[in-house]
PDB file of C-alpha atoms and ligand atoms in Angstrom:
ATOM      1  CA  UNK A  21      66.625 -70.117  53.548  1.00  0.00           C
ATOM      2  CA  UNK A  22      65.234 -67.965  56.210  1.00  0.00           C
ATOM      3  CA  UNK A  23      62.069 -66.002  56.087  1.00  0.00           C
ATOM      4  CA  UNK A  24      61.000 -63.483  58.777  1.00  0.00           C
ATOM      5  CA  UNK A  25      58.376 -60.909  59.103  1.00  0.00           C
ATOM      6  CA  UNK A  26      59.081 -57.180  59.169  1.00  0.00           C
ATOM      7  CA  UNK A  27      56.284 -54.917  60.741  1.00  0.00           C
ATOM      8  CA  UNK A  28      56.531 -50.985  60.378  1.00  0.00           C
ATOM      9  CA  UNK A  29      54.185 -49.581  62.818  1.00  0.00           C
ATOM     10  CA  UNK A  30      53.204 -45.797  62.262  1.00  0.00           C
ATOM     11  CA  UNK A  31      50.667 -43.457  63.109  1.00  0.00           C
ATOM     12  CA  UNK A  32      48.189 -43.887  60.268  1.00  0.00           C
ATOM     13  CA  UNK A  33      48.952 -47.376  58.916  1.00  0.00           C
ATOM     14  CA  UNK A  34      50.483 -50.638  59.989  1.00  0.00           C
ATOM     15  CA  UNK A  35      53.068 -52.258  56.644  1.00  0.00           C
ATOM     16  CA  UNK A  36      53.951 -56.268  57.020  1.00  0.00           C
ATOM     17  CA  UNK A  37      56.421 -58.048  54.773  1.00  0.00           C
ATOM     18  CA  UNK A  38      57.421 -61.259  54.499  1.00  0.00           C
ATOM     19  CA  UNK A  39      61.616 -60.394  54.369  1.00  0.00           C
ATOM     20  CA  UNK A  40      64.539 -62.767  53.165  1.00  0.00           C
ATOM     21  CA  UNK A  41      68.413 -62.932  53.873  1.00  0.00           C
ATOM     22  CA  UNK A  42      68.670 -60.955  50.874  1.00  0.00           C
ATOM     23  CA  UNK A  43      66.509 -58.108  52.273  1.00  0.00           C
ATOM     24  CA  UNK A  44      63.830 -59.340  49.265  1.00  0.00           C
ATOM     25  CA  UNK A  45      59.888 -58.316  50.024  1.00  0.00           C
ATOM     26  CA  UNK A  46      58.455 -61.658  48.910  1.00  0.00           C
ATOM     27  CA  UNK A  47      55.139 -60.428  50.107  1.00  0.00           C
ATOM     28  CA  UNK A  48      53.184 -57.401  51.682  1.00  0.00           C
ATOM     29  CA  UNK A  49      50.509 -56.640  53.737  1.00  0.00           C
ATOM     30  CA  UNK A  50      48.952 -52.961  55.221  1.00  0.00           C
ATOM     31  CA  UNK A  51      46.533 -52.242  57.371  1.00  0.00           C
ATOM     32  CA  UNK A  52      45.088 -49.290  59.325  1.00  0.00           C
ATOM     33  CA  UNK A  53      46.159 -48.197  62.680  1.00  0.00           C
ATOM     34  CA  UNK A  54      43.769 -48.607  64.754  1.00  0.00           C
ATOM     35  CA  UNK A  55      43.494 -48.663  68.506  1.00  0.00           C
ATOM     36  CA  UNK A  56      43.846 -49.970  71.078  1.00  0.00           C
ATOM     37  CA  UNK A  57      46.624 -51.125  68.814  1.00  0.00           C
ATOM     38  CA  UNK A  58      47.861 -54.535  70.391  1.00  0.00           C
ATOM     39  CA  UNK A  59      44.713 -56.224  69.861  1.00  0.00           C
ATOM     40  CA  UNK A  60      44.948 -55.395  66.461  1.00  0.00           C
ATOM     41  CA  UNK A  61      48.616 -55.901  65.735  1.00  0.00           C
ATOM     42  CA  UNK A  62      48.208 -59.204  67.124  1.00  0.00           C
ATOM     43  CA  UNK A  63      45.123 -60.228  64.889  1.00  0.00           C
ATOM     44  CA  UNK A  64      46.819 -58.715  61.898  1.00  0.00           C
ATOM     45  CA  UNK A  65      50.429 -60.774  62.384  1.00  0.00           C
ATOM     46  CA  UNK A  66      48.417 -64.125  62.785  1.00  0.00           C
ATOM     47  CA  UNK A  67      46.226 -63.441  59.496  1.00  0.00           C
ATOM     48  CA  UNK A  68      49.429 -62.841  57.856  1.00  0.00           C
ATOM     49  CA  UNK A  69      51.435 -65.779  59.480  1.00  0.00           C
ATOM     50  CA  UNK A  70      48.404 -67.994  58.774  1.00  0.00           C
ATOM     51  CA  UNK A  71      49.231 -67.060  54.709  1.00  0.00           C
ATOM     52  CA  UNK A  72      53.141 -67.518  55.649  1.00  0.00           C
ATOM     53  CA  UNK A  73      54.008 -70.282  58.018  1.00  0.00           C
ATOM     54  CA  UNK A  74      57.123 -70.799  57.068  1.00  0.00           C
ATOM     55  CA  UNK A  75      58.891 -67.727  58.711  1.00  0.00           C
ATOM     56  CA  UNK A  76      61.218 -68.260  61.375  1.00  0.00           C
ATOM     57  CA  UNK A  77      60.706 -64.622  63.232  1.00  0.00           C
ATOM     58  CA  UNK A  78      59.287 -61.318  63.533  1.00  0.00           C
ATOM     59  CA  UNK A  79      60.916 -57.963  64.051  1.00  0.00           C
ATOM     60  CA  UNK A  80      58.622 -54.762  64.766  1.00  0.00           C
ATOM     61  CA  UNK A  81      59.597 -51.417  64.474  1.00  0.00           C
ATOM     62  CA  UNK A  82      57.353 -48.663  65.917  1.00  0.00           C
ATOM     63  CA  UNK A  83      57.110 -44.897  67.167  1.00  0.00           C
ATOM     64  CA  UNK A  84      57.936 -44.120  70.278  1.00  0.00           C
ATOM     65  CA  UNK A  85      60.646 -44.588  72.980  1.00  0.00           C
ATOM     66  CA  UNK A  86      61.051 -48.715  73.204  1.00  0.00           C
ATOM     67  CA  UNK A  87      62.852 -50.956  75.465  1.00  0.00           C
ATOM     68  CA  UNK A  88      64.063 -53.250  73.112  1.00  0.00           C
ATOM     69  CA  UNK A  89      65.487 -55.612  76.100  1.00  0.00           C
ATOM     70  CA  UNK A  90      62.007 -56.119  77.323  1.00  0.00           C
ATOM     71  CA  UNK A  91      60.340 -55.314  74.111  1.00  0.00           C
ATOM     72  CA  UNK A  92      58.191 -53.055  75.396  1.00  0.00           C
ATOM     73  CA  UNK A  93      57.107 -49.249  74.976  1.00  0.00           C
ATOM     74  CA  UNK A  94      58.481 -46.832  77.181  1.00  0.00           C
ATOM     75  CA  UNK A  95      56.602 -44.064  75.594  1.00  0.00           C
ATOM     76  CA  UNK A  96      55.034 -43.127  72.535  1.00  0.00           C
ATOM     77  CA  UNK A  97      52.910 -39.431  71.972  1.00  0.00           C
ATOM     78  CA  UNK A  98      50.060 -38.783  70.247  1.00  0.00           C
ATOM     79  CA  UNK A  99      50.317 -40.648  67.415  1.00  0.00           C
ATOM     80  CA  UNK A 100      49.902 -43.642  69.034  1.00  0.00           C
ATOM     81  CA  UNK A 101      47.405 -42.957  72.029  1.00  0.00           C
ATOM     82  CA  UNK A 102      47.578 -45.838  74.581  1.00  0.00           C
ATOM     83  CA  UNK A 103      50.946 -47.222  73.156  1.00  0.00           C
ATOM     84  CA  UNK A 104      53.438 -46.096  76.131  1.00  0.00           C
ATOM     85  CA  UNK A 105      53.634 -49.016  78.542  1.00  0.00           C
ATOM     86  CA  UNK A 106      52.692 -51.784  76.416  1.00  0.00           C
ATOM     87  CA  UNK A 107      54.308 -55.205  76.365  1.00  0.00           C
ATOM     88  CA  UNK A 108      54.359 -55.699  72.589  1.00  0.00           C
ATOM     89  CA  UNK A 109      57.791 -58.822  72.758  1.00  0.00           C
ATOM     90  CA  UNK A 110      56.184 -61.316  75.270  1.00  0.00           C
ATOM     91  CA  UNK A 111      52.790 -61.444  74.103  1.00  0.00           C
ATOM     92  CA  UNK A 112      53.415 -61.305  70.708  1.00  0.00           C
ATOM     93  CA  UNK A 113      55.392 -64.675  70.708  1.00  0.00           C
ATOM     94  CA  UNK A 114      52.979 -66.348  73.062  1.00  0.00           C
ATOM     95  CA  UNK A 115      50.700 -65.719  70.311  1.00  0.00           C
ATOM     96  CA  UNK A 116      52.756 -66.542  67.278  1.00  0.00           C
ATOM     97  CA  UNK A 117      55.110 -69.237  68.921  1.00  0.00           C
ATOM     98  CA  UNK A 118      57.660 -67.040  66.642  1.00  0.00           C
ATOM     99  CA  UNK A 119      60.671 -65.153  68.196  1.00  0.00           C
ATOM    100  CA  UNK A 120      60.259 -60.948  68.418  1.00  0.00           C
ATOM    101  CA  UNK A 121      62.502 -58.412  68.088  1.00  0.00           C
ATOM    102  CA  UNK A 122      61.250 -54.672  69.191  1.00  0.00           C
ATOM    103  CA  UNK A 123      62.980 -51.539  68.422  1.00  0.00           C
ATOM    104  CA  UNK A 124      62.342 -48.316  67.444  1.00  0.00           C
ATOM    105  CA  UNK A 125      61.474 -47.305  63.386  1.00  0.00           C
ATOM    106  CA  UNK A 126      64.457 -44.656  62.678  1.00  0.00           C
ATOM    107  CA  UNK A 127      66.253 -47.325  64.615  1.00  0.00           C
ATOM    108  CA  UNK A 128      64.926 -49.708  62.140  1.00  0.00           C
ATOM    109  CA  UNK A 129      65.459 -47.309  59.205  1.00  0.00           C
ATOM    110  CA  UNK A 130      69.116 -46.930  59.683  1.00  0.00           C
ATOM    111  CA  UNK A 131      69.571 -50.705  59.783  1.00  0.00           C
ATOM    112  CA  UNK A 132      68.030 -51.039  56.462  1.00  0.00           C
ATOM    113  CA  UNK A 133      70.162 -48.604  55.320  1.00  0.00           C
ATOM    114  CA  UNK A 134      73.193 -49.706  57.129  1.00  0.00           C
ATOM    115  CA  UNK A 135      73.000 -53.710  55.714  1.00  0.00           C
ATOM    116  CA  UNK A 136      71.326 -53.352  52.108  1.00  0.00           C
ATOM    117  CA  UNK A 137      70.922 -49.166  51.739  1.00  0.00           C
ATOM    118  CA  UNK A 138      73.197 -45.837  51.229  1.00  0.00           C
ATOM    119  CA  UNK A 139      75.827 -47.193  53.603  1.00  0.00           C
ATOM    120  CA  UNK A 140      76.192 -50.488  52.566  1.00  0.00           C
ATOM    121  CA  UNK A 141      78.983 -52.177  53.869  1.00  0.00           C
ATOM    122  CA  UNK A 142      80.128 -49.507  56.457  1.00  0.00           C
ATOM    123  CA  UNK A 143      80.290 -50.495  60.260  1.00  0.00           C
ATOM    124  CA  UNK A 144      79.746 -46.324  61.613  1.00  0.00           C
ATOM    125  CA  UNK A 145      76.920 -44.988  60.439  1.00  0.00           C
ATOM    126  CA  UNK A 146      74.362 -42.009  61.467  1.00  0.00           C
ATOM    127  CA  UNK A 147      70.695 -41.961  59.753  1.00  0.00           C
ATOM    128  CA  UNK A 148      68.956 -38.932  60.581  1.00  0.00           C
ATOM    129  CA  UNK A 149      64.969 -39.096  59.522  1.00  0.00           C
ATOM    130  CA  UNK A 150      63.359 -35.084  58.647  1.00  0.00           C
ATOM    131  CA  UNK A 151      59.665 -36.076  58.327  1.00  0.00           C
ATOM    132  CA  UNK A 152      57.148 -35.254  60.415  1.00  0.00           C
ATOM    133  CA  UNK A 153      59.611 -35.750  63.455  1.00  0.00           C
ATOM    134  CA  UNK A 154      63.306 -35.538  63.647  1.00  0.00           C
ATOM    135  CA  UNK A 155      64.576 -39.309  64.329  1.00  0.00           C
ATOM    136  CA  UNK A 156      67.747 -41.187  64.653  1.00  0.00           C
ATOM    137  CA  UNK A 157      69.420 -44.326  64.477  1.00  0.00           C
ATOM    138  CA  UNK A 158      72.901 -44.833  65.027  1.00  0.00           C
ATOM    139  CA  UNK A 159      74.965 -47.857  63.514  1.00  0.00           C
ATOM    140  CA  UNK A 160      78.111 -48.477  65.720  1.00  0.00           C
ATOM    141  CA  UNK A 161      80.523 -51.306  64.126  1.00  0.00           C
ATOM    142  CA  UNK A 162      77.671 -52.862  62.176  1.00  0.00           C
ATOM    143  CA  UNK A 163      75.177 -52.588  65.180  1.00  0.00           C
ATOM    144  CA  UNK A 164      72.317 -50.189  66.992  1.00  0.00           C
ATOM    145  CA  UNK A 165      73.233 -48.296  69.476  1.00  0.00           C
ATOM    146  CA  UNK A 166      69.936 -48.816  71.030  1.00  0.00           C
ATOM    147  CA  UNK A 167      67.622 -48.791  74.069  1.00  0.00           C
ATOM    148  CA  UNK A 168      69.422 -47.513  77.553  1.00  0.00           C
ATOM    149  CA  UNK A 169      67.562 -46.927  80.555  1.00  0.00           C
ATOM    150  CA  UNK A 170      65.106 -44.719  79.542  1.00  0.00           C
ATOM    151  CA  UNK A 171      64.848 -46.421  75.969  1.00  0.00           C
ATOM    152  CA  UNK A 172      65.982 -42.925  74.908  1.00  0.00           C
ATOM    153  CA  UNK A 173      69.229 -43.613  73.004  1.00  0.00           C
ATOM    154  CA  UNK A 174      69.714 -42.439  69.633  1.00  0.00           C
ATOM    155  CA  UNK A 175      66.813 -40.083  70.356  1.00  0.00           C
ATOM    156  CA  UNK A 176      68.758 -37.740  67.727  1.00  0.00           C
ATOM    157  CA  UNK A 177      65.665 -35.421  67.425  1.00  0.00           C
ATOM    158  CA  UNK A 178      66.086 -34.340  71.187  1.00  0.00           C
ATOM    159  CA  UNK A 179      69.386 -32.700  71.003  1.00  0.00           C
ATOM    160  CA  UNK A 180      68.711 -29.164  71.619  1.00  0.00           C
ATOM    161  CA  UNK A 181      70.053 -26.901  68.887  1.00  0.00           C
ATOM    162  CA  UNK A 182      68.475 -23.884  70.269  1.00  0.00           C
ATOM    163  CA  UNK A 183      68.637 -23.221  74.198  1.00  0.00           C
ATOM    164  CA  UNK A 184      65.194 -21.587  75.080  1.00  0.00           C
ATOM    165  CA  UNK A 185      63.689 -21.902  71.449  1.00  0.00           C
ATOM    166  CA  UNK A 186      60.453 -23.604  70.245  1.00  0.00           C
ATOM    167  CA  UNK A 187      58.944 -25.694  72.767  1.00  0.00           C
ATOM    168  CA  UNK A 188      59.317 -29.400  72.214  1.00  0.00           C
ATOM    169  CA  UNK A 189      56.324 -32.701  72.550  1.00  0.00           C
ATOM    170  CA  UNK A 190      58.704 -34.025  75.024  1.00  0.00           C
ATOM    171  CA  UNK A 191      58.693 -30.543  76.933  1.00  0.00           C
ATOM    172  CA  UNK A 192      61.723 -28.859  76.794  1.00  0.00           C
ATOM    173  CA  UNK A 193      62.448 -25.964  74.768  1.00  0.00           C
ATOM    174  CA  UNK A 194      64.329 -25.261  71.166  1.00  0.00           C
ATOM    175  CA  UNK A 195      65.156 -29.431  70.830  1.00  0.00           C
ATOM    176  CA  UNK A 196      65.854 -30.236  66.602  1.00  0.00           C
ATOM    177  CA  UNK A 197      62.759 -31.601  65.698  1.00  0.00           C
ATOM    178  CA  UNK A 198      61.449 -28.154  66.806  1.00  0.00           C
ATOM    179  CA  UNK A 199      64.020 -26.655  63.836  1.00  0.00           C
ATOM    180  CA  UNK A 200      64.656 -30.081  61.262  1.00  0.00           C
ATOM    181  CA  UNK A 201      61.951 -31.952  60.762  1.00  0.00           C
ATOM    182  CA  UNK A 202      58.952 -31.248  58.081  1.00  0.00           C
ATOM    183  CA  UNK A 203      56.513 -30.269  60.597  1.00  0.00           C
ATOM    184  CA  UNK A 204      59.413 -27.643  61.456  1.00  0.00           C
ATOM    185  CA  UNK A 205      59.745 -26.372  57.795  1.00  0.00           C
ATOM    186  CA  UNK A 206      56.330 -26.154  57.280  1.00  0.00           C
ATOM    187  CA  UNK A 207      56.545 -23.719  60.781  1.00  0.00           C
ATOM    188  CA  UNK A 208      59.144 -21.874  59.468  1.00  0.00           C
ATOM    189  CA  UNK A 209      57.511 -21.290  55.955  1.00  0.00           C
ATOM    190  CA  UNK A 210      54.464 -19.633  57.726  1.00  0.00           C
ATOM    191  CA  UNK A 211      56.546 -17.570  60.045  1.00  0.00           C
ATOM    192  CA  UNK A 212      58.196 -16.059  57.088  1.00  0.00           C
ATOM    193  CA  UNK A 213      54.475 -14.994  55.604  1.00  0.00           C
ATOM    194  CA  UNK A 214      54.844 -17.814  52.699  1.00  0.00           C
ATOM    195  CA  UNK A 215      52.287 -19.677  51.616  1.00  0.00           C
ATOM    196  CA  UNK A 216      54.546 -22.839  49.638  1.00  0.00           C
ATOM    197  CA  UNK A 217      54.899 -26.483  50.494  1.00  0.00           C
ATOM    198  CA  UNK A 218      58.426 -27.366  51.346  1.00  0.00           C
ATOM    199  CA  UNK A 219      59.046 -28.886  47.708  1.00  0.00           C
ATOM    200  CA  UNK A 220      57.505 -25.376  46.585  1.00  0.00           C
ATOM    201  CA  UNK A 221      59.707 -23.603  48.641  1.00  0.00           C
ATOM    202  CA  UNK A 222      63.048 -25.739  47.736  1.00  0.00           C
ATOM    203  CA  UNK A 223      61.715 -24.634  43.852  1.00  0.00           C
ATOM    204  CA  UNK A 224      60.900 -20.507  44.753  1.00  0.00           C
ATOM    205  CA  UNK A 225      64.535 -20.678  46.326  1.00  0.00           C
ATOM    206  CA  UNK A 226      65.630 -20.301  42.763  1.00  0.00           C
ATOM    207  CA  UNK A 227      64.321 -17.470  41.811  1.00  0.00           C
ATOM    208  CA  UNK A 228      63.092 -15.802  44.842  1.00  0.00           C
ATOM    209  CA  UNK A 229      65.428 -13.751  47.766  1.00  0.00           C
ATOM    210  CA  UNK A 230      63.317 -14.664  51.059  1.00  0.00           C
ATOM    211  CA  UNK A 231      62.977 -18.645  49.737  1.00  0.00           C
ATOM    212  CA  UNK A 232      66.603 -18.550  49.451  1.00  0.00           C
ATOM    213  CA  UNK A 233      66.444 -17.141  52.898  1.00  0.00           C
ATOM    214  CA  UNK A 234      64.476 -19.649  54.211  1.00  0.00           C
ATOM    215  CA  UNK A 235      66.857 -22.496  52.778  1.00  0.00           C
ATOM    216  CA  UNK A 236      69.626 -21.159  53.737  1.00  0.00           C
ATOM    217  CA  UNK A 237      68.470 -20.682  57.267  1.00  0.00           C
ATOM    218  CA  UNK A 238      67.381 -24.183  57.284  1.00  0.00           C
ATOM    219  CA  UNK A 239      70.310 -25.764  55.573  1.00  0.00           C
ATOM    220  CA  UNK A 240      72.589 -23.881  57.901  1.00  0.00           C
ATOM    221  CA  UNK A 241      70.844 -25.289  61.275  1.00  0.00           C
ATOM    222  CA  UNK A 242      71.133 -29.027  59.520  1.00  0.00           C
ATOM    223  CA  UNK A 243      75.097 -28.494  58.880  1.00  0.00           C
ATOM    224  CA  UNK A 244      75.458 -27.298  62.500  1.00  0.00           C
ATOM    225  CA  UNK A 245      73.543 -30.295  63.879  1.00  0.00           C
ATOM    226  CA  UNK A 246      74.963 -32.784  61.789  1.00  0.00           C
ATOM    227  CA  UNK A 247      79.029 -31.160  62.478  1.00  0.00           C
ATOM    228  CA  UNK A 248      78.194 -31.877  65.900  1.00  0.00           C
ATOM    229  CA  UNK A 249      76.563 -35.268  65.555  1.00  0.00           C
ATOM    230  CA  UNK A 250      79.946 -35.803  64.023  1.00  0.00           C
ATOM    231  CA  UNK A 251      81.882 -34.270  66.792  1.00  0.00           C
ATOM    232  CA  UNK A 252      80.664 -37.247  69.214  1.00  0.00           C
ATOM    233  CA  UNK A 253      80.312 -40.351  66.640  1.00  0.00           C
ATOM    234  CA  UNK A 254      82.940 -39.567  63.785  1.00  0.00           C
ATOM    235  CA  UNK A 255      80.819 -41.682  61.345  1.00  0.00           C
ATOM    236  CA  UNK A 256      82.216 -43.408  58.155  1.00  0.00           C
ATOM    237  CA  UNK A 257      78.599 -41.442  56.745  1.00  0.00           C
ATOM    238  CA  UNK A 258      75.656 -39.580  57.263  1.00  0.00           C
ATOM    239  CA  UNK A 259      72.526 -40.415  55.566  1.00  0.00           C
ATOM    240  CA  UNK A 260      69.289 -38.093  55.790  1.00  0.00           C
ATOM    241  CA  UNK A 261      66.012 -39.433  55.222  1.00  0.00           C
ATOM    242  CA  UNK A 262      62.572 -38.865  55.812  1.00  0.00           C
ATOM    243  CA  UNK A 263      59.562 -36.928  53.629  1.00  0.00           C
ATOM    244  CA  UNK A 264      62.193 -33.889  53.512  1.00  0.00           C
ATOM    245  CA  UNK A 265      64.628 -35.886  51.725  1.00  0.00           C
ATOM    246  CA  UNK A 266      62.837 -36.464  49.040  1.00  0.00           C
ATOM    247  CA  UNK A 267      63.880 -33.304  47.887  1.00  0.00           C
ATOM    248  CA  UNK A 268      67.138 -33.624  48.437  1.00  0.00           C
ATOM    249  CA  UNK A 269      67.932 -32.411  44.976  1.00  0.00           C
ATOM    250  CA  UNK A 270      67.195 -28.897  45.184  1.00  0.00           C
ATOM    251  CA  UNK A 271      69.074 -28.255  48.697  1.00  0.00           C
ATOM    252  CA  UNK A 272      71.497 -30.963  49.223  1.00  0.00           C
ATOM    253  CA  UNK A 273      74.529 -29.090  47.647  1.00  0.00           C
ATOM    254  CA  UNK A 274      73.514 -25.679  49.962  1.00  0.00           C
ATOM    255  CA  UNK A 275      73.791 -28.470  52.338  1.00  0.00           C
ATOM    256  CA  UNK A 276      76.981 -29.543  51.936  1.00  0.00           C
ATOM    257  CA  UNK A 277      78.343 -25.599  51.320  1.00  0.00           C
ATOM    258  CA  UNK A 278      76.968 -25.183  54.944  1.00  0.00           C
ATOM    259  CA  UNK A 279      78.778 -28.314  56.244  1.00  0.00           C
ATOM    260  CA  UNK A 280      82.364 -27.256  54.926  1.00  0.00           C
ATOM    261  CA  UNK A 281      81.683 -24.222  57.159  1.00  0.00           C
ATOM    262  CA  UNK A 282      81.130 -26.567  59.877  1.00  0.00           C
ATOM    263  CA  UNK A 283      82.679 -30.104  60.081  1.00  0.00           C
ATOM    264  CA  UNK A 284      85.715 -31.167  61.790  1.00  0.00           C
ATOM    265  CA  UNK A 285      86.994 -33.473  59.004  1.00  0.00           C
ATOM    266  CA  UNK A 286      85.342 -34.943  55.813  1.00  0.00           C
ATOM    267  CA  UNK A 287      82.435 -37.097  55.978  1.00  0.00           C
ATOM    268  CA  UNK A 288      80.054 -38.155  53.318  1.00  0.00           C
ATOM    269  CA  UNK A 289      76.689 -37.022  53.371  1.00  0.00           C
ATOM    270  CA  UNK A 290      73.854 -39.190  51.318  1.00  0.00           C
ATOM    271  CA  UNK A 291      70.582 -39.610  51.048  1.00  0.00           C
ATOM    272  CA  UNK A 292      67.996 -42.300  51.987  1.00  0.00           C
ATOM    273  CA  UNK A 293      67.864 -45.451  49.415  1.00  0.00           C
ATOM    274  CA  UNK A 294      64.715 -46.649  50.881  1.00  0.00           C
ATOM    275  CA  UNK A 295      62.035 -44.220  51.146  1.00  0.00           C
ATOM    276  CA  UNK A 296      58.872 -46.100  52.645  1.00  0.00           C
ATOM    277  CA  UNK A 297      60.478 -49.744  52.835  1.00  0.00           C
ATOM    278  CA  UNK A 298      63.165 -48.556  55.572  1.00  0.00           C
ATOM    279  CA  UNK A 299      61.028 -48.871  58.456  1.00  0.00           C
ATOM    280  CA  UNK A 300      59.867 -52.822  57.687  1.00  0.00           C
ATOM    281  CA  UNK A 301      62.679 -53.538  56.442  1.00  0.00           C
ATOM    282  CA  UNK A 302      64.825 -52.932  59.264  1.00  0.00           C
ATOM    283  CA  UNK A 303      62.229 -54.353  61.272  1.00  0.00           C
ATOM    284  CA  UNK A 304      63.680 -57.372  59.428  1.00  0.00           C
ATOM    285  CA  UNK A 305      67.070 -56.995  60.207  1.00  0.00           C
ATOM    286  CA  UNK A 306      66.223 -57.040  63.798  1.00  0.00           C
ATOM    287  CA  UNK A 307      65.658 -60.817  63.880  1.00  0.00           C
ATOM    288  CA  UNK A 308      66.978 -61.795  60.120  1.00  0.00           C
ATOM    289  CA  UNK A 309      70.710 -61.778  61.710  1.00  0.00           C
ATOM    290  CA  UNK A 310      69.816 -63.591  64.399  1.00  0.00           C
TER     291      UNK A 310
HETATM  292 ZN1   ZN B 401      62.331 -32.608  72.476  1.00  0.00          ZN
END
């Protein structure tokens, strides 16, 4: 039976699981981020291969822009200071003698989803991630549409939804993320004078005229983005993750009244199945179908 390691790379921490065929965590491991992070990735995946020999692989997913070809990163922010421009693929299996697998995490996240998640079974599918970014993955006939020449594909988060808006981390003005992602609801919350957390504000919405507002505002721009995210991939589904998601509850049906404004033809819209196993598990998938 084959065994592989899945590593979830993200700004604050660093998850590692030891991942069946089955997409079963049969053991776990998290660290700190801390930089320079190669070094330290590397020490941390031989502790945890010393404990698990018997693993055939190891898939990593990270932040950033990656050239999953070369396994390397083409460019990663903030978050991870020092990151763009690292060889993470060659390195890492001189050190492990183990084969690696580097891609993206919303890349990763809509794998998960895609082979044991929401879409199960389903060969077109889009994952869009609202948390602190806006990211993407993009399933086409069971696999990522990935990489490109700029390791930009699937970039979702960098559409722009409104010409000369907010002005984006990758420079441009009025891209999604500025508009769809937590960080951007939390914006838009203080702009309107409100003092809630988005789950507070998803609850005022009930009672309250400018929370309704608020949703309705944001709810709208999602339907848009999404109706034209269909308009190029026609997906067999949609599936919205990320911190935002988890209250999903109290907007997804103003959601999905938006969308029938908006779509060109049905499409199912779910949520997330894995909330903070996505991103390792994915990472997985990278090498487990190998
Ligand atoms: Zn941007």
């Amino acid at each position: 039976m084959s065994k592989v390691i899945g590593v979830d790379i993200g700004g604050t921490k660093i998850r590692m699981g030891v991942i069946d065929a089955e997409g079963r965590i049969l053991a776990e491991r998290q660290v700190k981020t801390e930089f320079p992070l190669y070094p330290h990735l590397e020490r941390h995946v031989l502790l945890f291969l010393e404990e698990h020999p018997d693993v055939s692989a190891i898939g990593i997913g990270t932040h950033g822009f990656v050239d999953p070809q070369a396994g390397s990163i083409v460019f990663a922010g903030d978050m991870l200071p020092g990151w763009t421009g690292t060889e993470v693929k060659a390195p890492l299996e001189q050190a492990t003698g183990r084969y690696v697998e580097v891609e993206n995490d919303a890349n990763c996240a809509a794998l998960a989803e895609a082979k044991f998640g929401a879409a199960t079974g389903l060969g077109r599918v889009v994952c869009i991630t609202l948390g602190t970014g806006l990211g993407g993955g993009i399933i086409w006939d069971g696999k990522l549409l990935s990489g490109g020449p700029h390791g930009g594909a699937a970039e979702l988060g960098h559409m722009i939804l409104y010409p000369n808006g907010s002005r984006c981390a990758c420079g441009r003005l009025g891209c999604a993320e500025q508009y769809l992602s937590g960080t951007a609801l939390v914006r838009r919350i203080k702009e309107a004078g409100l003092s809630v957390t988005p789950p507070e504000l998803f609850e005022l919405a009930e009672t309250d005229a400018q929370a309704q507002k608020l949703v309705a505002d944001f709810t709208e721009d999602l339907a848009i983005y999404i109706s034209s995210l269909q308009a190029i991939f026609d997906m067999d589904m949609l599936i919205i993750g990320g911190g935002v998601s988890e209250s999903a509850s109290a907007w997804i049906d103003e959601l999905k009244r938006q969308l029938a404004k908006v779509l060109l033809n049905p499409l199912p819209v779910e949520v997330a199945q894995f909330e903070n196993d996505a991103g390792m598990l994915g990472a997985a998938l990278l090498v487990l179908d190998r």
